[in-house]
CSV table of C-alpha atoms in Angstrom, one decimal:
chain,number,residue,atom,x,y,z
A,1,ASP,CA,-15.0,4.1,-4.0
A,2,VAL,CA,-12.3,6.6,-5.6
A,3,VAL,CA,-10.8,5.3,-8.6
A,4,LEU,CA,-7.5,6.4,-9.6
A,5,THR,CA,-6.3,6.1,-13.2
A,6,GLN,CA,-2.8,6.1,-14.2
A,7,SER,CA,-1.1,6.5,-17.5
A,8,PRO,CA,0.6,5.3,-19.2
A,9,LEU,CA,0.5,1.8,-18.4
A,10,SER,CA,4.0,1.2,-19.5
A,11,LEU,CA,6.9,3.9,-19.9
A,12,PRO,CA,10.1,3.2,-21.7
A,13,VAL,CA,12.8,5.5,-20.9
A,14,THR,CA,16.4,5.7,-22.0
A,15,LEU,CA,18.9,5.9,-19.2
A,16,GLY,CA,19.3,9.8,-18.1
A,17,GLN,CA,16.4,11.0,-19.5
A,18,PRO,CA,13.0,12.4,-17.8
A,19,ALA,CA,10.1,10.5,-16.9
A,20,SER,CA,6.4,11.5,-15.8
A,21,ILE,CA,3.6,9.5,-14.6
A,22,SER,CA,0.0,10.7,-14.4
A,23,CYS,CA,-2.7,10.0,-11.9
A,24,ARG,CA,-6.1,11.2,-12.1
A,25,SER,CA,-8.7,10.6,-9.5
A,26,SER,CA,-12.6,10.3,-10.0
A,27,GLN,CA,-12.9,12.8,-7.4
A,28,SER,CA,-10.9,15.5,-5.4
A,29,LEU,CA,-8.3,14.4,-3.0
A,30,GLU,CA,-8.4,17.5,-0.7
A,31,HIS,CA,-9.5,16.5,2.7
A,32,SER,CA,-11.6,18.7,4.8
A,33,ASP,CA,-8.6,19.1,7.2
A,34,GLY,CA,-6.7,21.0,4.3
A,35,ASN,CA,-4.3,18.0,3.4
A,36,THR,CA,-4.2,15.9,0.2
A,37,TYR,CA,-3.4,12.4,1.0
A,38,VAL,CA,-1.5,11.3,-2.1
A,39,ASN,CA,1.0,8.8,-2.0
A,40,TRP,CA,3.4,7.4,-4.6
A,41,PHE,CA,5.1,3.8,-4.2
A,42,GLN,CA,7.7,2.2,-6.0
A,43,GLN,CA,7.8,-1.6,-6.5
A,44,ARG,CA,11.0,-3.0,-7.8
A,45,PRO,CA,10.9,-6.7,-9.5
A,46,GLY,CA,10.3,-9.1,-6.6
A,47,GLN,CA,10.2,-6.6,-3.8
A,48,SER,CA,7.5,-5.1,-1.4
A,49,PRO,CA,6.2,-1.8,-2.3
A,50,ARG,CA,8.2,1.2,-1.0
A,51,ARG,CA,6.7,4.6,-0.3
A,52,LEU,CA,8.8,7.3,-2.4
A,53,ILE,CA,6.3,10.3,-1.7
A,54,TYR,CA,3.4,11.5,0.7
A,55,LYS,CA,0.9,14.1,0.8
A,56,ILE,CA,1.5,15.1,-3.0
A,57,SER,CA,5.2,16.3,-2.8
A,58,ASN,CA,7.0,15.1,0.4
A,59,ARG,CA,9.8,12.8,-0.3
A,60,GLU,CA,10.6,9.9,2.1
A,61,SER,CA,14.0,9.8,3.8
A,62,GLY,CA,16.6,8.4,1.7
A,63,VAL,CA,14.5,9.0,-1.6
A,64,PRO,CA,16.7,10.4,-4.2
A,65,ASP,CA,15.9,14.1,-5.0
A,66,ARG,CA,15.4,13.1,-8.9
A,67,PHE,CA,12.1,11.9,-7.9
A,68,SER,CA,9.4,14.4,-7.3
A,69,GLY,CA,5.6,14.7,-6.9
A,70,SER,CA,3.0,17.5,-7.7
A,71,GLY,CA,-0.7,18.1,-8.6
A,72,SER,CA,-3.9,19.1,-6.9
A,73,GLY,CA,-7.5,18.4,-6.9
A,74,THR,CA,-7.9,15.5,-9.0
A,75,ASP,CA,-4.5,15.7,-11.2
A,76,PHE,CA,-1.2,14.4,-9.6
A,77,THR,CA,2.1,13.8,-11.1
A,78,LEU,CA,5.1,11.8,-10.2
A,79,LYS,CA,8.5,12.8,-12.1
A,80,ILE,CA,11.8,11.4,-12.3
A,81,SER,CA,14.4,14.0,-13.5
A,82,GLY,CA,17.0,11.6,-14.9
A,83,VAL,CA,16.2,7.6,-14.8
A,84,GLU,CA,18.5,5.5,-13.6
A,85,ALA,CA,19.1,1.5,-13.8
A,86,GLU,CA,17.9,1.1,-10.5
A,87,ASP,CA,14.5,3.1,-11.3
A,88,ALA,CA,13.1,0.2,-13.0
A,89,GLY,CA,9.9,-1.3,-11.5
A,90,VAL,CA,6.1,-0.4,-11.1
A,91,TYR,CA,4.8,2.7,-9.6
A,92,TYR,CA,1.6,3.1,-8.1
A,93,CYS,CA,-0.3,6.1,-6.7
A,94,MET,CA,-2.5,5.8,-3.9
A,95,GLN,CA,-5.3,8.2,-2.0
A,96,GLY,CA,-5.7,8.1,1.5
A,97,THR,CA,-8.3,10.9,1.7
A,98,HIS,CA,-11.5,9.2,1.1
A,99,TRP,CA,-12.0,5.3,3.0
A,100,PRO,CA,-11.5,3.0,1.8
A,101,LEU,CA,-7.9,3.8,0.5
A,102,THR,CA,-7.4,2.9,-3.1
A,103,PHE,CA,-4.6,2.5,-5.5
A,104,GLY,CA,-3.9,3.3,-9.2
A,105,GLY,CA,-3.3,0.4,-11.4
A,106,GLY,CA,0.3,0.8,-11.8
A,107,THR,CA,2.9,2.3,-14.5
A,108,GLU,CA,5.8,0.0,-15.3
A,109,VAL,CA,8.9,1.9,-16.1
A,110,GLU,CA,11.4,0.0,-18.4
A,111,ILE,CA,15.1,1.1,-19.2
A,112,LYS,CA,15.7,1.2,-22.8
B,1,GLU,CA,15.1,-0.1,11.2
B,2,VAL,CA,11.5,-0.9,10.8
B,3,GLN,CA,10.8,-4.4,10.0
B,4,LEU,CA,7.3,-6.1,9.3
B,5,VAL,CA,7.4,-10.1,8.9
B,6,GLU,CA,4.3,-11.8,8.0
B,7,SER,CA,3.5,-15.5,8.2
B,8,GLY,CA,0.6,-18.0,8.1
B,9,GLY,CA,-0.1,-17.7,4.3
B,10,GLY,CA,-0.9,-21.1,2.3
B,11,LEU,CA,-3.0,-23.4,0.1
B,12,VAL,CA,-6.6,-23.6,1.5
B,13,HIS,CA,-9.9,-24.5,0.1
B,14,PRO,CA,-12.9,-22.1,-0.5
B,15,GLY,CA,-14.8,-21.8,2.6
B,16,GLY,CA,-11.9,-22.5,4.6
B,17,SER,CA,-9.9,-20.3,7.1
B,18,LEU,CA,-6.4,-18.9,7.5
B,19,ARG,CA,-4.9,-16.6,10.4
B,20,LEU,CA,-2.3,-14.4,9.2
B,21,SER,CA,0.3,-12.8,11.5
B,22,CYS,CA,2.7,-10.1,11.4
B,23,ALA,CA,5.7,-9.5,13.7
B,24,ALA,CA,6.9,-5.7,13.8
B,25,SER,CA,10.0,-4.5,15.2
B,26,GLY,CA,12.2,-1.3,14.9
B,27,PHE,CA,9.5,1.1,16.1
B,28,THR,CA,7.3,1.8,18.6
B,29,PHE,CA,4.2,-0.5,17.5
B,30,SER,CA,1.5,0.9,19.7
B,31,ASN,CA,1.9,4.5,18.2
B,32,ASN,CA,0.8,3.4,14.6
B,33,TRP,CA,-2.2,2.6,12.9
B,34,MET,CA,-1.8,-1.0,10.9
B,35,HIS,CA,-3.1,-2.0,7.4
B,36,TRP,CA,-3.5,-5.3,5.4
B,37,VAL,CA,-3.2,-4.8,1.8
B,38,ARG,CA,-3.4,-7.8,-0.9
B,39,GLN,CA,-1.7,-7.9,-4.2
B,40,THR,CA,-3.3,-9.7,-6.9
B,41,SER,CA,-1.9,-10.9,-10.2
B,42,GLY,CA,1.3,-9.3,-9.6
B,43,ARG,CA,0.2,-5.8,-10.0
B,44,GLY,CA,-3.4,-4.9,-8.5
B,45,LEU,CA,-3.0,-3.5,-5.0
B,46,VAL,CA,-6.4,-3.6,-2.7
B,47,TRP,CA,-6.6,-2.5,0.7
B,48,VAL,CA,-8.3,-5.0,3.1
B,49,SER,CA,-8.4,-3.6,6.6
B,50,ARG,CA,-6.9,-1.5,9.1
B,51,ILE,CA,-6.7,-0.9,12.7
B,52,ASN,CA,-6.2,2.1,15.1
B,53,TYR,CA,-3.6,2.3,17.8
B,54,ASP,CA,-5.3,-0.1,20.6
B,55,GLY,CA,-7.4,-2.2,18.5
B,56,SER,CA,-10.8,-0.4,19.5
B,57,ASP,CA,-11.4,0.8,15.9
B,58,THR,CA,-11.4,-1.4,12.8
B,59,SER,CA,-12.6,-1.1,9.0
B,60,TYR,CA,-12.8,-3.4,6.3
B,61,ALA,CA,-13.1,-3.5,2.6
B,62,ASP,CA,-16.8,-4.3,1.6
B,63,SER,CA,-15.4,-7.6,-0.1
B,64,VAL,CA,-14.2,-8.9,3.2
B,65,GLU,CA,-16.7,-7.5,5.5
B,66,GLY,CA,-18.2,-10.2,8.2
B,67,ARG,CA,-15.4,-12.7,6.9
B,68,PHE,CA,-12.2,-11.2,8.0
B,69,THR,CA,-11.0,-9.7,11.3
B,70,ILE,CA,-8.2,-7.6,12.0
B,71,SER,CA,-6.6,-7.5,15.6
B,72,ARG,CA,-3.3,-6.4,17.2
B,73,ASP,CA,-1.5,-7.5,20.5
B,74,ASN,CA,0.6,-4.4,21.4
B,75,ALA,CA,2.5,-6.5,24.3
B,76,LYS,CA,3.5,-8.8,21.7
B,77,ASN,CA,4.1,-6.3,18.5
B,78,ARG,CA,1.8,-8.3,16.7
B,79,LEU,CA,-0.9,-7.8,14.0
B,80,TYR,CA,-3.4,-10.6,13.0
B,81,LEU,CA,-5.9,-11.0,10.1
B,82,GLN,CA,-8.2,-14.0,10.8
B,83,MET,CA,-9.6,-15.1,7.3
B,84,ASN,CA,-13.1,-17.3,7.4
B,85,SER,CA,-15.2,-18.3,4.4
B,86,LEU,CA,-12.2,-17.7,2.0
B,87,ARG,CA,-13.2,-17.2,-1.7
B,88,ILE,CA,-11.1,-17.9,-4.8
B,89,GLU,CA,-11.0,-14.2,-5.4
B,90,ASP,CA,-9.2,-13.7,-1.8
B,91,THR,CA,-6.2,-15.1,-3.6
B,92,GLY,CA,-3.1,-13.0,-3.5
B,93,VAL,CA,0.0,-11.9,-1.5
B,94,TYR,CA,-1.1,-10.2,1.9
B,95,TYR,CA,1.3,-7.5,3.1
B,96,CYS,CA,1.1,-6.0,6.8
B,97,VAL,CA,1.5,-2.2,6.4
B,98,ARG,CA,2.5,0.3,8.9
B,99,ASN,CA,0.4,3.7,8.6
B,100,SER,CA,2.3,7.1,9.1
B,101,TRP,CA,0.4,9.7,6.7
B,102,GLY,CA,-0.9,6.7,4.9
B,103,PRO,CA,0.6,3.3,4.3
B,104,ASP,CA,4.3,3.6,4.5
B,105,TYR,CA,6.5,0.5,5.6
B,106,TRP,CA,5.6,-2.8,3.9
B,107,GLY,CA,6.4,-6.3,4.9
B,108,GLN,CA,7.6,-8.8,2.5
B,109,GLY,CA,4.4,-10.4,2.0
B,110,THR,CA,2.6,-14.0,2.7
B,111,LEU,CA,0.7,-15.6,-0.1
B,112,VAL,CA,-2.6,-16.8,0.2
B,113,THR,CA,-4.0,-19.3,-2.5
B,114,VAL,CA,-7.6,-20.3,-2.3
B,115,SER,CA,-8.3,-23.2,-4.5
B,116,SER,CA,-10.3,-26.5,-5.0
């Protein structure tokens, strides 16, 4: 199975400051069809996961543009340009290129 | 608005069975593959199973292969997970998840606790 390693595990961030979360894969996530199926999810306390980004960098409808995804191959990044209070929670990367689907271990964003 | 509502979770002894159900609304259910995903210890997410549009093709995580069965009823807009020979390590919150370029919308989850 593909192993996704997220860092850091915990990320304290001051309101208005940027944040960056890394997701590294044990193998390339580029599919033979040319797409790279990397998604990012946000899970606020007490809620279900919500997809923010699909196929590396495509934002879901309604997701603020302060969230952006980038990367290729085995290295991917989620950035928040200026953290707001509502961004507190755990963020997960996920790959859908290789079966079974696998998730990273999560990064907890804490607002200082 | 897309809605996925799971039910059927509960407390069961090792070796027991449960059937989870997911009621879907707000989208054309038969147009999407569907998944079940488990969350353990409030943090770890593990993919469990998926099913294609009409139920003719299914896939399972190695840990549940032969014990769990995913199915769907497109006429009723329902997804199911039959869980047999349950083990302690199957404990967690089970989410019904729609697929669109990968998992997108998640239900609120139903808690399954396997304990003696």
